[in-house]
mmCIF file of C-alpha atoms in Angstrom:
data_model
loop_
_atom_site.group_PDB
_atom_site.id
_atom_site.type_symbol
_atom_site.label_atom_id
_atom_site.label_comp_id
_atom_site.label_asym_id
_atom_site.label_seq_id
_atom_site.Cartn_x
_atom_site.Cartn_y
_atom_site.Cartn_z
ATOM 1 C CA MET A 1 -30.334 -3.544 17.003
ATOM 2 C CA ALA A 2 -33.565 -4.848 15.569
ATOM 3 C CA ASP A 3 -33.540 -7.122 12.474
ATOM 4 C CA ASP A 4 -36.393 -6.434 9.967
ATOM 5 C CA CYS A 5 -37.657 -3.785 12.287
ATOM 6 C CA THR A 6 -39.275 -6.179 14.696
ATOM 7 C CA ASP A 7 -38.946 -6.365 18.409
ATOM 8 C CA THR A 8 -38.485 -10.147 18.279
ATOM 9 C CA VAL A 9 -34.942 -10.355 16.920
ATOM 10 C CA VAL A 10 -32.408 -8.266 18.821
ATOM 11 C CA LEU A 11 -28.607 -7.971 18.511
ATOM 12 C CA ASP A 12 -26.580 -6.370 21.307
ATOM 13 C CA GLN A 13 -23.580 -5.889 19.068
ATOM 14 C CA GLY A 14 -22.617 -5.365 15.478
ATOM 15 C CA LYS A 15 -20.366 -8.537 14.881
ATOM 16 C CA ALA A 16 -23.148 -10.373 13.058
ATOM 17 C CA LEU A 17 -23.992 -7.542 10.629
ATOM 18 C CA LEU A 18 -23.635 -8.569 6.859
ATOM 19 C CA ASN A 19 -22.657 -6.033 4.201
ATOM 20 C CA GLY A 20 -25.565 -5.284 1.843
ATOM 21 C CA THR A 21 -28.224 -6.195 4.363
ATOM 22 C CA LEU A 22 -30.709 -3.564 5.551
ATOM 23 C CA TYR A 23 -30.885 -3.224 9.311
ATOM 24 C CA HIS A 24 -33.021 -1.230 11.666
ATOM 25 C CA TYR A 25 -31.796 0.081 14.949
ATOM 26 C CA ARG A 26 -33.224 1.976 17.850
ATOM 27 C CA PRO A 27 -31.564 3.509 20.942
ATOM 28 C CA TYR A 28 -32.813 3.029 24.418
ATOM 29 C CA TYR A 29 -32.105 5.395 27.310
ATOM 30 C CA ARG A 30 -32.263 4.658 31.032
ATOM 31 C CA VAL A 31 -34.416 7.359 32.481
ATOM 32 C CA GLY A 32 -35.731 7.253 35.973
ATOM 33 C CA GLY A 33 -35.210 3.571 36.461
ATOM 34 C CA PHE A 34 -36.972 2.773 33.128
ATOM 35 C CA TRP A 35 -35.704 2.014 29.546
ATOM 36 C CA VAL A 36 -37.234 4.575 27.143
ATOM 37 C CA ALA A 37 -37.009 3.996 23.352
ATOM 38 C CA GLY A 38 -35.692 6.579 21.066
ATOM 39 C CA ASP A 39 -36.443 7.053 17.359
ATOM 40 C CA SER A 40 -35.846 4.132 15.017
ATOM 41 C CA ALA A 41 -33.543 4.371 12.101
ATOM 42 C CA SER A 42 -32.188 2.110 9.365
ATOM 43 C CA ALA A 43 -28.775 1.505 7.736
ATOM 44 C CA THR A 44 -27.140 -0.876 5.317
ATOM 45 C CA PRO A 45 -23.562 -1.796 6.209
ATOM 46 C CA ALA A 46 -20.922 -1.810 3.410
ATOM 47 C CA ALA A 47 -17.261 -1.887 2.772
ATOM 48 C CA THR A 48 -16.404 1.728 2.018
ATOM 49 C CA TYR A 49 -12.587 1.927 2.308
ATOM 50 C CA GLN A 50 -10.378 2.504 -0.648
ATOM 51 C CA GLY A 51 -6.600 1.747 -0.758
ATOM 52 C CA ASP A 52 -4.755 4.254 -2.986
ATOM 53 C CA ALA A 53 -1.240 4.176 -1.279
ATOM 54 C CA VAL A 54 1.543 3.657 -3.901
ATOM 55 C CA ASP A 55 3.098 0.139 -4.039
ATOM 56 C CA PRO A 56 6.960 0.643 -3.946
ATOM 57 C CA GLN A 57 7.574 -2.454 -6.069
ATOM 58 C CA THR A 58 5.257 -1.286 -8.755
ATOM 59 C CA LEU A 59 6.752 2.284 -8.729
ATOM 60 C CA LEU A 60 10.379 1.043 -8.929
ATOM 61 C CA CYS A 61 9.578 -1.336 -11.778
ATOM 62 C CA GLU A 62 7.930 1.413 -13.782
ATOM 63 C CA ARG A 63 10.722 3.898 -13.231
ATOM 64 C CA LEU A 64 13.414 1.375 -14.057
ATOM 65 C CA GLU A 65 11.729 0.151 -17.210
ATOM 66 C CA LEU A 66 11.474 3.820 -18.384
ATOM 67 C CA GLY A 67 14.957 4.735 -17.253
ATOM 68 C CA LEU A 68 16.576 1.759 -18.754
ATOM 69 C CA ALA A 69 14.852 2.391 -22.113
ATOM 70 C CA VAL A 70 16.584 5.819 -21.851
ATOM 71 C CA GLU A 71 19.941 4.194 -21.216
ATOM 72 C CA VAL A 72 19.388 1.970 -24.332
ATOM 73 C CA ALA A 73 18.450 4.882 -26.528
ATOM 74 C CA ARG A 74 21.661 6.727 -25.322
ATOM 75 C CA GLY A 75 23.794 3.639 -26.135
ATOM 76 C CA THR A 76 25.032 3.059 -22.691
ATOM 77 C CA LEU A 77 23.315 -0.278 -22.799
ATOM 78 C CA ALA A 78 23.316 -2.273 -26.017
ATOM 79 C CA PRO A 79 20.957 -5.450 -25.496
ATOM 80 C CA ALA A 80 20.505 -7.575 -28.530
ATOM 81 C CA SER A 81 16.818 -7.510 -28.105
ATOM 82 C CA GLY A 82 16.747 -3.840 -28.065
ATOM 83 C CA ALA A 83 15.255 -3.608 -24.548
ATOM 84 C CA VAL A 84 16.032 -4.559 -21.007
ATOM 85 C CA PRO A 85 13.095 -6.418 -19.516
ATOM 86 C CA VAL A 86 12.121 -5.560 -15.973
ATOM 87 C CA LEU A 87 10.580 -8.524 -14.179
ATOM 88 C CA THR A 88 8.584 -8.808 -10.765
ATOM 89 C CA VAL A 89 10.087 -12.345 -9.981
ATOM 90 C CA PRO A 90 13.597 -13.723 -10.023
ATOM 91 C CA HIS A 91 14.703 -14.336 -13.660
ATOM 92 C CA ALA A 92 15.305 -18.033 -12.991
ATOM 93 C CA LEU A 93 11.695 -18.516 -11.989
ATOM 94 C CA SER A 94 10.236 -16.515 -14.877
ATOM 95 C CA GLY A 95 12.030 -18.577 -17.494
ATOM 96 C CA GLN A 96 13.811 -15.463 -18.798
ATOM 97 C CA THR A 97 16.313 -16.416 -21.497
ATOM 98 C CA VAL A 98 16.942 -12.907 -22.901
ATOM 99 C CA PHE A 99 19.787 -10.866 -21.122
ATOM 100 C CA PRO A 100 20.471 -8.409 -19.907
ATOM 101 C CA CYS A 101 17.343 -8.197 -17.618
ATOM 102 C CA VAL A 102 16.354 -6.705 -14.120
ATOM 103 C CA SER A 103 14.204 -8.438 -11.616
ATOM 104 C CA VAL A 104 12.518 -6.650 -8.696
ATOM 105 C CA TRP A 105 10.714 -8.303 -5.759
ATOM 106 C CA VAL A 106 9.898 -7.555 -2.160
ATOM 107 C CA GLU A 107 12.256 -8.943 0.483
ATOM 108 C CA GLU A 108 10.363 -7.339 3.414
ATOM 109 C CA ASN A 109 7.545 -4.981 4.037
ATOM 110 C CA SER A 110 6.765 -4.260 7.763
ATOM 111 C CA THR A 111 5.245 -1.797 10.059
ATOM 112 C CA ALA A 112 7.824 0.758 11.109
ATOM 113 C CA GLU A 113 6.100 3.794 12.633
ATOM 114 C CA ARG A 114 2.599 4.215 14.055
ATOM 115 C CA ALA A 115 0.684 7.209 15.110
ATOM 116 C CA VAL A 116 -1.856 7.768 17.824
ATOM 117 C CA GLY A 117 -5.173 6.457 16.555
ATOM 118 C CA GLU A 118 -3.315 5.248 13.357
ATOM 119 C CA VAL A 119 -4.044 8.697 11.755
ATOM 120 C CA LEU A 120 -1.414 9.558 9.134
ATOM 121 C CA CYS A 121 -3.003 12.942 8.144
ATOM 122 C CA ASP A 122 -5.791 15.290 8.905
ATOM 123 C CA ASP A 123 -9.325 14.406 7.774
ATOM 124 C CA GLU A 124 -10.425 15.969 4.487
ATOM 125 C CA HIS A 125 -13.745 17.849 4.327
ATOM 126 C CA LEU A 126 -15.647 17.213 1.097
ATOM 127 C CA GLY A 127 -17.823 19.716 -0.728
ATOM 128 C CA ASP A 128 -21.015 17.619 -0.250
ATOM 129 C CA GLY A 129 -20.581 17.644 3.607
ATOM 130 C CA GLY A 130 -18.827 14.222 3.916
ATOM 131 C CA TRP A 131 -15.351 13.611 5.252
ATOM 132 C CA VAL A 132 -12.451 11.476 4.247
ATOM 133 C CA GLU A 133 -10.727 9.706 7.017
ATOM 134 C CA THR A 134 -7.312 8.189 6.539
ATOM 135 C CA GLU A 135 -5.864 5.364 8.703
ATOM 136 C CA GLY A 136 -2.542 3.494 8.443
ATOM 137 C CA TRP A 137 1.122 3.496 9.267
ATOM 138 C CA LEU A 138 4.577 4.010 7.858
ATOM 139 C CA SER A 139 6.035 0.917 6.420
ATOM 140 C CA SER A 140 9.633 -0.073 6.071
ATOM 141 C CA THR A 141 10.159 -1.819 2.652
ATOM 142 C CA ARG A 142 13.181 -3.618 1.268
ATOM 143 C CA LEU A 143 13.226 -4.610 -2.439
ATOM 144 C CA SER A 144 15.660 -6.799 -4.207
ATOM 145 C CA VAL A 145 16.933 -5.374 -7.547
ATOM 146 C CA VAL A 146 18.830 -7.990 -9.439
ATOM 147 C CA GLY A 147 20.506 -7.377 -12.720
ATOM 148 C CA ALA A 148 21.465 -10.297 -14.964
ATOM 149 C CA SER A 149 23.945 -10.098 -17.921
ATOM 150 C CA SER A 150 25.605 -12.775 -20.113
ATOM 151 C CA ASP A 151 29.106 -11.052 -20.095
ATOM 152 C CA PRO A 152 31.174 -9.276 -17.441
ATOM 153 C CA ALA A 153 31.323 -5.890 -19.317
ATOM 154 C CA GLY A 154 27.538 -5.958 -19.672
ATOM 155 C CA ARG A 155 27.239 -6.341 -15.985
ATOM 156 C CA ILE A 156 29.235 -3.274 -15.326
ATOM 157 C CA ALA A 157 27.176 -1.256 -17.807
ATOM 158 C CA LEU A 158 24.014 -2.634 -16.277
ATOM 159 C CA ARG A 159 25.011 -1.917 -12.760
ATOM 160 C CA THR A 160 25.915 1.681 -13.390
ATOM 161 C CA ALA A 161 22.746 2.227 -15.463
ATOM 162 C CA ILE A 162 20.547 0.931 -12.536
ATOM 163 C CA GLY A 163 22.302 3.235 -10.212
ATOM 164 C CA ARG A 164 21.771 6.236 -12.391
ATOM 165 C CA VAL A 165 18.126 5.466 -12.985
ATOM 166 C CA ILE A 166 17.432 5.196 -9.157
ATOM 167 C CA ALA A 167 19.305 8.434 -8.488
ATOM 168 C CA ALA A 168 17.610 10.275 -11.238
ATOM 169 C CA ASN A 169 14.147 9.310 -9.820
ATOM 170 C CA LEU A 170 14.784 10.277 -6.193
ATOM 171 C CA PRO A 171 12.400 13.324 -6.615
ATOM 172 C CA VAL A 172 9.754 11.019 -8.170
ATOM 173 C CA PHE A 173 9.989 8.591 -5.243
ATOM 174 C CA ALA A 174 9.659 11.580 -2.738
ATOM 175 C CA GLU A 175 6.590 12.908 -4.614
ATOM 176 C CA TYR A 176 4.926 9.540 -4.066
ATOM 177 C CA GLY A 177 5.867 9.325 -0.447
ATOM 178 C CA LEU A 178 8.931 7.184 -0.529
ATOM 179 C CA THR A 179 11.339 8.658 1.797
ATOM 180 C CA GLN A 180 14.756 7.749 3.295
ATOM 181 C CA VAL A 181 15.735 5.899 0.224
ATOM 182 C CA THR A 182 18.877 3.794 0.312
ATOM 183 C CA PHE A 183 20.503 1.616 -2.352
ATOM 184 C CA SER A 184 23.374 -0.812 -2.334
ATOM 185 C CA GLN A 185 24.876 -3.172 -4.852
ATOM 186 C CA LYS A 186 27.206 -6.089 -5.122
ATOM 187 C CA ASP A 187 28.338 -8.445 -7.899
ATOM 188 C CA SER A 188 27.964 -12.172 -8.071
ATOM 189 C CA GLU A 189 28.063 -15.015 -10.639
ATOM 190 C CA ASP A 190 25.719 -17.869 -11.466
ATOM 191 C CA VAL A 191 27.901 -20.580 -12.930
ATOM 192 C CA THR A 192 25.149 -23.179 -12.845
ATOM 193 C CA GLN A 193 24.261 -22.203 -16.268
ATOM 194 C CA SER A 194 26.158 -24.835 -18.364
ATOM 195 C CA GLU A 195 26.106 -22.958 -21.693
ATOM 196 C CA THR A 196 26.321 -19.251 -20.642
ATOM 197 C CA PRO A 197 27.162 -18.423 -16.999
ATOM 198 C CA LEU A 198 25.321 -15.369 -15.755
ATOM 199 C CA TYR A 199 27.059 -12.349 -14.275
ATOM 200 C CA LEU A 200 24.705 -10.805 -11.666
ATOM 201 C CA VAL A 201 24.400 -7.611 -9.695
ATOM 202 C CA PHE A 202 22.520 -7.876 -6.397
ATOM 203 C CA GLY A 203 20.875 -4.641 -5.380
ATOM 204 C CA SER A 204 18.978 -3.676 -2.239
ATOM 205 C CA PHE A 205 16.531 -0.886 -2.231
ATOM 206 C CA SER A 206 15.116 0.282 0.999
ATOM 207 C CA CYS A 207 12.663 3.107 1.837
ATOM 208 C CA MET A 208 9.949 4.271 4.195
ATOM 209 C CA THR A 209 6.487 4.526 2.640
ATOM 210 C CA PRO A 210 2.955 5.443 3.904
ATOM 211 C CA SER A 211 0.483 2.470 3.887
ATOM 212 C CA TYR A 212 -3.022 3.529 4.393
ATOM 213 C CA ILE A 213 -6.626 3.407 3.445
ATOM 214 C CA ARG A 214 -9.060 6.153 2.939
ATOM 215 C CA ASN A 215 -12.754 6.047 3.985
ATOM 216 C CA VAL A 216 -15.434 8.409 3.084
ATOM 217 C CA VAL A 217 -17.947 9.036 6.067
ATOM 218 C CA GLY A 218 -20.953 11.093 6.559
ATOM 219 C CA GLU A 219 -21.071 14.461 8.503
ATOM 220 C CA ILE A 220 -22.460 14.567 11.980
ATOM 221 C CA THR A 221 -25.314 17.083 11.798
ATOM 222 C CA ASP A 222 -27.292 16.499 14.938
ATOM 223 C CA VAL A 223 -25.922 16.079 18.442
ATOM 224 C CA GLU A 224 -28.545 15.484 21.241
ATOM 225 C CA THR A 225 -27.579 16.300 24.797
ATOM 226 C CA THR A 226 -29.533 16.119 28.006
ATOM 227 C CA VAL A 227 -28.469 18.197 31.003
ATOM 228 C CA SER A 228 -29.848 17.367 34.250
ATOM 229 C CA SER A 229 -29.101 19.133 37.675
ATOM 230 C CA SER A 230 -29.373 17.835 41.263
ATOM 231 C CA ARG A 231 -30.330 19.974 44.160
#
């Protein structure tokens, strides 16, 4: 690897390459006991990967927000504010004072299944001659879904509404690659609130989801081979 196309600065590996910097390189072949230089070329390294895998927390929050709005419109939920906020942190940390509300956060996201070469799907050929390569793995994700209400009856209504919304969105989750969805709930109380104790429903949402990046690469158009025979 020759820097600035001179023979005075040579790199024997690509670890020192900087994105956005033009480099020139030249292959050398061992022929008959001598090193023979090939044609020189140049390239500029750059980060080309794109991450377009769905985030389970973002998707679940979106579907809960839309679904709970439907529940309010149907009258199965009757919040004084006219809406059920969906938060991405525990309500105690957000300073939330309007109830009922729902909080969704990540309890765990870990690598579950890996494939040979970390390839999740076949490469995609583009019309301009390039290719889209995909690398990643299947992740096991567990989300906490906690509903908080200021009265016991409201907790029951909130618990059942959350369950209905999640069940109704199973086809949506599958469309976005969330599989093996499981969901459980249990009740609890927060009596540390001196004025109005909170009636909580703790939910656990688990799924398998693809975690991957895509990378557009150029097409290999020329392959040089040298065949030699010995007698």
